mmCIF file of C-alpha atoms in Angstrom:
data_model
loop_
_atom_site.group_PDB
_atom_site.id
_atom_site.type_symbol
_atom_site.label_atom_id
_atom_site.label_comp_id
_atom_site.label_asym_id
_atom_site.label_seq_id
_atom_site.Cartn_x
_atom_site.Cartn_y
_atom_site.Cartn_z
ATOM 1 C CA MET A 9 12.311 -3.394 10.760
ATOM 2 C CA ARG A 10 10.141 -6.143 12.239
ATOM 3 C CA LEU A 11 6.882 -7.130 10.278
ATOM 4 C CA GLU A 12 4.610 -5.692 12.931
ATOM 5 C CA GLU A 13 6.428 -2.335 12.913
ATOM 6 C CA PHE A 14 6.338 -2.265 9.084
ATOM 7 C CA GLU A 15 2.620 -3.009 9.191
ATOM 8 C CA GLN A 16 1.921 -0.324 11.637
ATOM 9 C CA THR A 17 4.038 2.248 9.758
ATOM 10 C CA GLN A 18 2.338 1.492 6.421
ATOM 11 C CA SER A 19 -1.125 1.426 8.044
ATOM 12 C CA GLN A 20 -0.646 4.797 9.571
ATOM 13 C CA ALA A 21 0.584 6.130 6.287
ATOM 14 C CA SER A 22 -2.548 4.887 4.405
ATOM 15 C CA SER A 23 -4.688 6.366 7.130
ATOM 16 C CA GLN A 24 -3.004 9.724 6.823
ATOM 17 C CA VAL A 25 -3.378 9.789 3.060
ATOM 18 C CA GLN A 26 -7.158 8.909 3.469
ATOM 19 C CA VAL A 27 -7.711 11.732 5.899
ATOM 20 C CA PHE A 28 -5.773 14.168 3.575
ATOM 21 C CA LEU A 29 -7.730 13.201 0.631
ATOM 22 C CA LYS A 30 -11.093 13.465 2.318
ATOM 23 C CA ASP A 31 -10.383 16.588 4.392
ATOM 24 C CA SER A 32 -7.528 18.934 3.711
ATOM 25 C CA TRP A 33 -7.327 18.297 -0.137
ATOM 26 C CA LEU A 34 -11.050 18.876 -0.524
ATOM 27 C CA SER A 35 -11.214 21.900 1.775
ATOM 28 C CA THR A 36 -8.273 23.599 0.103
ATOM 29 C CA LEU A 37 -9.597 23.226 -3.393
ATOM 30 C CA ARG A 38 -13.123 24.166 -2.487
ATOM 31 C CA SER A 39 -11.836 27.305 -0.753
ATOM 32 C CA ALA A 40 -9.708 28.288 -3.708
ATOM 33 C CA ILE A 41 -12.483 27.883 -6.227
ATOM 34 C CA ARG A 42 -15.088 29.705 -4.157
ATOM 35 C CA SER A 43 -12.798 32.633 -3.221
ATOM 36 C CA SER A 44 -11.629 33.040 -6.842
ATOM 37 C CA LEU A 45 -15.244 33.035 -8.157
ATOM 38 C CA SER A 46 -17.001 34.799 -5.206
ATOM 39 C CA GLU A 47 -17.299 38.011 -7.167
ATOM 40 C CA ALA A 48 -18.546 36.616 -10.451
ATOM 41 C CA GLY A 49 -22.152 37.074 -9.346
ATOM 42 C CA LYS A 50 -24.991 35.828 -11.582
ATOM 43 C CA GLY A 51 -24.073 34.486 -14.905
ATOM 44 C CA TRP A 52 -21.768 31.722 -16.297
ATOM 45 C CA PHE A 53 -19.960 31.346 -12.959
ATOM 46 C CA ASN A 54 -22.804 31.667 -10.479
ATOM 47 C CA LEU A 55 -21.910 29.895 -7.232
ATOM 48 C CA ASP A 56 -25.307 30.437 -5.761
ATOM 49 C CA GLU A 57 -27.132 28.748 -8.673
ATOM 50 C CA THR A 58 -30.213 26.753 -7.500
ATOM 51 C CA ILE A 59 -31.605 25.540 -10.811
ATOM 52 C CA TRP A 60 -30.019 22.326 -12.161
ATOM 53 C CA GLU A 61 -30.887 22.950 -15.791
ATOM 54 C CA VAL A 62 -29.333 26.407 -15.761
ATOM 55 C CA TYR A 63 -26.235 25.161 -13.920
ATOM 56 C CA LYS A 64 -25.646 22.373 -16.337
ATOM 57 C CA ILE A 65 -25.380 24.645 -19.329
ATOM 58 C CA SER A 66 -23.019 27.128 -17.630
ATOM 59 C CA LYS A 67 -19.371 27.589 -17.956
ATOM 60 C CA LEU A 68 -19.017 26.812 -14.238
ATOM 61 C CA ALA A 69 -20.355 23.261 -14.853
ATOM 62 C CA LYS A 70 -17.838 22.661 -17.547
ATOM 63 C CA PHE A 71 -15.076 24.170 -15.297
ATOM 64 C CA MET A 72 -16.097 21.806 -12.410
ATOM 65 C CA GLN A 73 -16.102 18.836 -14.866
ATOM 66 C CA LEU A 74 -12.456 19.608 -15.711
ATOM 67 C CA VAL A 75 -11.614 19.958 -12.086
ATOM 68 C CA ASN A 76 -13.234 16.504 -11.437
ATOM 69 C CA PHE A 77 -11.184 14.969 -14.259
ATOM 70 C CA ALA A 78 -8.024 16.578 -12.920
ATOM 71 C CA MET A 79 -8.754 15.323 -9.451
ATOM 72 C CA GLN A 80 -9.284 11.782 -10.732
ATOM 73 C CA ASP A 81 -6.047 11.865 -12.644
ATOM 74 C CA THR A 82 -4.336 12.967 -9.510
ATOM 75 C CA LEU A 83 -5.727 10.039 -7.570
ATOM 76 C CA ARG A 84 -4.698 7.643 -10.353
ATOM 77 C CA TYR A 85 -1.114 8.915 -10.541
ATOM 78 C CA LEU A 86 -1.002 8.775 -6.706
ATOM 79 C CA VAL A 87 -1.959 5.187 -6.614
ATOM 80 C CA GLN A 88 0.132 4.193 -9.585
ATOM 81 C CA ASP A 89 3.274 5.834 -8.244
ATOM 82 C CA SER A 90 2.735 4.437 -4.668
ATOM 83 C CA LEU A 91 2.194 0.946 -5.977
ATOM 84 C CA ALA A 92 5.259 1.123 -8.213
ATOM 85 C CA LEU A 93 7.341 2.280 -5.255
ATOM 86 C CA TYR A 94 6.008 -0.515 -3.111
ATOM 87 C CA LYS A 95 6.783 -3.036 -5.878
ATOM 88 C CA GLN A 96 10.349 -1.699 -6.257
ATOM 89 C CA THR A 97 10.868 -1.853 -2.445
ATOM 90 C CA VAL A 98 9.913 -5.486 -2.518
ATOM 91 C CA HIS A 99 11.920 -6.255 -5.447
ATOM 92 C CA ASP A 100 14.987 -4.594 -4.143
ATOM 93 C CA GLY A 101 14.783 -6.720 -1.059
ATOM 94 C CA CYS A 102 13.949 -10.046 -2.909
ATOM 95 C CA HIS A 103 15.700 -9.704 -6.173
ATOM 96 C CA GLU A 104 18.250 -12.391 -5.363
ATOM 97 C CA VAL A 105 15.769 -15.029 -4.518
ATOM 98 C CA LEU A 106 13.203 -14.641 -7.289
ATOM 99 C CA ASN A 107 14.510 -17.805 -9.065
ATOM 100 C CA VAL A 108 15.203 -20.076 -6.098
ATOM 101 C CA GLN A 109 13.568 -23.519 -6.130
ATOM 102 C CA GLU A 110 11.606 -25.144 -3.419
ATOM 103 C CA ASP A 111 14.194 -27.804 -2.750
ATOM 104 C CA LEU A 112 16.878 -25.237 -2.104
ATOM 105 C CA VAL A 113 19.815 -26.353 0.106
ATOM 106 C CA TRP A 114 21.528 -23.493 1.908
ATOM 107 C CA GLY A 115 24.959 -25.158 2.438
ATOM 108 C CA GLU A 116 27.512 -25.162 5.150
ATOM 109 C CA ASP A 117 28.143 -21.483 5.284
ATOM 110 C CA ILE A 118 25.682 -20.194 7.785
ATOM 111 C CA ILE A 119 27.550 -16.975 8.378
ATOM 112 C CA ASN A 120 27.428 -15.292 4.983
ATOM 113 C CA SER A 121 24.356 -15.159 2.745
ATOM 114 C CA PRO A 122 24.410 -15.247 -1.068
ATOM 115 C CA TYR A 123 20.956 -13.598 -1.027
ATOM 116 C CA LYS A 124 21.573 -10.012 -0.200
ATOM 117 C CA PRO A 125 19.108 -7.168 -0.862
ATOM 118 C CA LYS A 126 20.105 -4.259 -3.039
ATOM 119 C CA LYS A 127 19.951 -1.851 0.017
ATOM 120 C CA ASN A 128 18.913 -2.794 3.442
ATOM 121 C CA PRO A 129 16.903 -5.893 4.425
ATOM 122 C CA LEU A 130 13.154 -5.233 4.672
ATOM 123 C CA PHE A 131 12.610 -7.188 7.855
ATOM 124 C CA PHE A 132 14.267 -8.550 10.765
ATOM 125 C CA VAL A 133 13.510 -12.060 11.962
ATOM 126 C CA ASP A 134 14.615 -14.149 14.984
ATOM 127 C CA LEU A 135 15.918 -17.650 14.543
ATOM 128 C CA THR A 136 14.538 -19.891 17.278
ATOM 129 C CA MET A 137 15.679 -23.341 18.533
ATOM 130 C CA ASP A 138 13.983 -25.382 21.172
ATOM 131 C CA LYS A 139 13.029 -29.086 21.831
ATOM 132 C CA ASP A 140 10.534 -28.900 19.020
ATOM 133 C CA GLY A 141 12.899 -27.869 16.366
ATOM 134 C CA VAL A 142 14.324 -24.960 14.467
ATOM 135 C CA GLY A 143 12.254 -22.113 13.289
ATOM 136 C CA TYR A 144 11.513 -18.424 13.541
ATOM 137 C CA GLY A 145 9.909 -16.062 15.979
ATOM 138 C CA ILE A 146 7.138 -15.426 13.563
ATOM 139 C CA ASP A 147 4.915 -17.496 11.252
ATOM 140 C CA LEU A 148 6.619 -16.955 7.882
ATOM 141 C CA GLN A 149 3.294 -17.034 6.110
ATOM 142 C CA ASN A 150 2.464 -13.816 7.865
ATOM 143 C CA PHE A 151 4.844 -12.019 5.588
ATOM 144 C CA GLU A 152 2.859 -12.679 2.401
ATOM 145 C CA GLN A 153 -0.479 -11.948 4.101
ATOM 146 C CA THR A 154 0.748 -8.682 5.509
ATOM 147 C CA VAL A 155 2.386 -7.179 2.497
ATOM 148 C CA ILE A 156 -0.584 -8.126 0.322
ATOM 149 C CA SER A 157 -3.044 -6.698 2.840
ATOM 150 C CA LEU A 158 -1.077 -3.358 2.990
ATOM 151 C CA PHE A 159 -1.011 -3.328 -0.822
ATOM 152 C CA ASP A 160 -4.745 -3.584 -0.966
ATOM 153 C CA LYS A 161 -5.149 -0.974 1.812
ATOM 154 C CA GLY A 162 -3.040 1.438 -0.134
ATOM 155 C CA ILE A 163 -5.607 1.243 -2.986
ATOM 156 C CA ALA A 164 -8.641 1.320 -0.726
ATOM 157 C CA CYS A 165 -7.595 4.497 1.004
ATOM 158 C CA THR A 166 -8.181 6.535 -2.264
ATOM 159 C CA LYS A 167 -11.757 5.146 -2.616
ATOM 160 C CA ASN A 168 -14.989 7.043 -1.583
ATOM 161 C CA VAL A 169 -13.417 10.499 -2.023
ATOM 162 C CA PRO A 170 -16.276 12.819 -2.775
ATOM 163 C CA GLN A 171 -16.356 15.027 -5.915
ATOM 164 C CA LEU A 172 -15.767 18.708 -5.190
ATOM 165 C CA GLU A 173 -18.753 19.916 -7.219
ATOM 166 C CA LYS A 174 -21.230 19.256 -4.394
ATOM 167 C CA MET A 175 -19.033 21.203 -1.924
ATOM 168 C CA VAL A 176 -18.784 24.207 -4.320
ATOM 169 C CA MET A 177 -22.334 24.253 -5.444
ATOM 170 C CA LYS A 178 -23.875 24.250 -2.010
ATOM 171 C CA LYS A 179 -27.322 25.649 -3.103
ATOM 172 C CA LEU A 180 -28.024 23.007 -5.606
ATOM 173 C CA PHE A 181 -30.039 19.963 -4.498
ATOM 174 C CA TRP A 182 -28.006 16.774 -4.398
ATOM 175 C CA SER A 183 -29.729 13.423 -3.887
ATOM 176 C CA ALA A 184 -26.408 11.744 -3.203
ATOM 177 C CA THR A 185 -22.699 12.437 -3.071
ATOM 178 C CA PRO A 186 -20.906 11.630 -6.202
ATOM 179 C CA LEU A 187 -17.459 9.985 -5.712
ATOM 180 C CA LEU A 188 -14.178 10.403 -7.583
ATOM 181 C CA GLU A 189 -13.165 7.393 -9.777
ATOM 182 C CA THR A 190 -9.857 5.891 -8.819
ATOM 183 C CA VAL A 191 -7.671 2.783 -9.562
ATOM 184 C CA GLY A 192 -9.627 -0.414 -9.219
ATOM 185 C CA GLU A 193 -8.033 -3.302 -7.344
ATOM 186 C CA ASN A 194 -8.834 -5.662 -10.366
ATOM 187 C CA GLU A 195 -7.278 -3.547 -13.009
ATOM 188 C CA PRO A 196 -4.694 -5.579 -15.034
ATOM 189 C CA PRO A 197 -1.567 -3.494 -13.915
ATOM 190 C CA VAL A 198 -2.725 -3.699 -10.263
ATOM 191 C CA VAL A 199 -3.219 -7.537 -10.480
ATOM 192 C CA GLU A 200 0.087 -7.915 -12.109
ATOM 193 C CA THR A 201 1.888 -5.877 -9.404
ATOM 194 C CA ARG A 202 0.006 -7.722 -6.595
ATOM 195 C CA GLU A 203 0.929 -11.161 -7.999
ATOM 196 C CA PHE A 204 4.617 -10.047 -8.351
ATOM 197 C CA ILE A 205 4.696 -9.046 -4.797
ATOM 198 C CA ARG A 206 2.915 -12.233 -3.688
ATOM 199 C CA LYS A 207 5.435 -14.463 -5.556
ATOM 200 C CA ALA A 208 8.432 -12.445 -4.449
ATOM 201 C CA THR A 209 7.408 -12.801 -0.882
ATOM 202 C CA GLN A 210 6.733 -16.510 -1.238
ATOM 203 C CA LYS A 211 10.132 -16.970 -2.896
ATOM 204 C CA SER A 212 11.819 -15.058 -0.011
ATOM 205 C CA ILE A 213 10.592 -17.614 2.400
ATOM 206 C CA ILE A 214 12.397 -20.519 0.737
ATOM 207 C CA PRO A 215 15.899 -19.464 1.749
ATOM 208 C CA LEU A 216 14.746 -18.883 5.284
ATOM 209 C CA ILE A 217 13.441 -22.405 5.514
ATOM 210 C CA ALA A 218 16.622 -23.806 4.008
ATOM 211 C CA TYR A 219 18.746 -21.734 6.308
ATOM 212 C CA ALA A 220 16.838 -23.074 9.442
ATOM 213 C CA ARG A 221 17.476 -26.633 8.240
ATOM 214 C CA GLU A 222 21.092 -26.115 8.573
ATOM 215 C CA TYR A 223 20.740 -25.702 12.338
ATOM 216 C CA GLU A 224 18.874 -28.969 12.770
ATOM 217 C CA LYS A 225 22.216 -30.786 13.132
ATOM 218 C CA TYR A 226 22.866 -28.741 16.299
ATOM 219 C CA LEU A 227 19.561 -29.341 18.040
ATOM 220 C CA GLU A 228 20.868 -32.239 20.120
ATOM 221 C CA LEU A 229 23.650 -30.081 21.432
ATOM 222 C CA PHE A 230 21.414 -27.072 21.886
ATOM 223 C CA ASN A 231 18.835 -28.986 23.935
ATOM 224 C CA LEU A 232 21.412 -30.774 26.009
ATOM 225 C CA ASP A 233 20.754 -30.710 29.713
ATOM 226 C CA ILE A 234 24.131 -29.384 30.991
ATOM 227 C CA ASN A 235 23.574 -30.332 34.529
ATOM 228 C CA ALA A 236 22.656 -33.892 33.620
ATOM 229 C CA TYR A 237 25.562 -34.216 31.192
ATOM 230 C CA LEU A 238 27.980 -33.026 33.801
#
């Protein structure tokens, strides 16, 4: 998969998750709670309560608090599991290059690579040669920028999800829409995972640069004007 295809696929997945969390998920839970308690009438589970003081001491308020905690736990597990999978995907693709040095020399064998992923390569890149030298069909720095940007988008898509309480208690006055708490982008495990992905991506570029250098000896031949030579 090329980098732009990977970016498009991951961005679409994040957008779909965001839509689900703010639409289908909330609507399904709201409908389930309201339909289950619709016959409760006035009392501890009065869905039509209009007085905040009465609502706050009701069993319904305590129940909604538990629902809120459960939803926040769900968001946290969703983010943690997704980031762990993303990290593992990068690790599987880069595990052979994590300890390479900047001065790496590829060697004479340009057919077989000693740096093989555990499964399939994450990305396809095109080696290019012209009068200006040997390189690739994409700026290699884009890989780090893209994978980190997608990492942060994966976290951001779980932010600003409304709490369910306002949607269930429709007759109470709400001055604002309370939001569910989720994983923060600066939490230590998140920072650690982001830095691992950043360093792994940086390391993966080193063999690419070293590999391209091995073709420099063929530049003169590649750029030869055949008509002039003949």
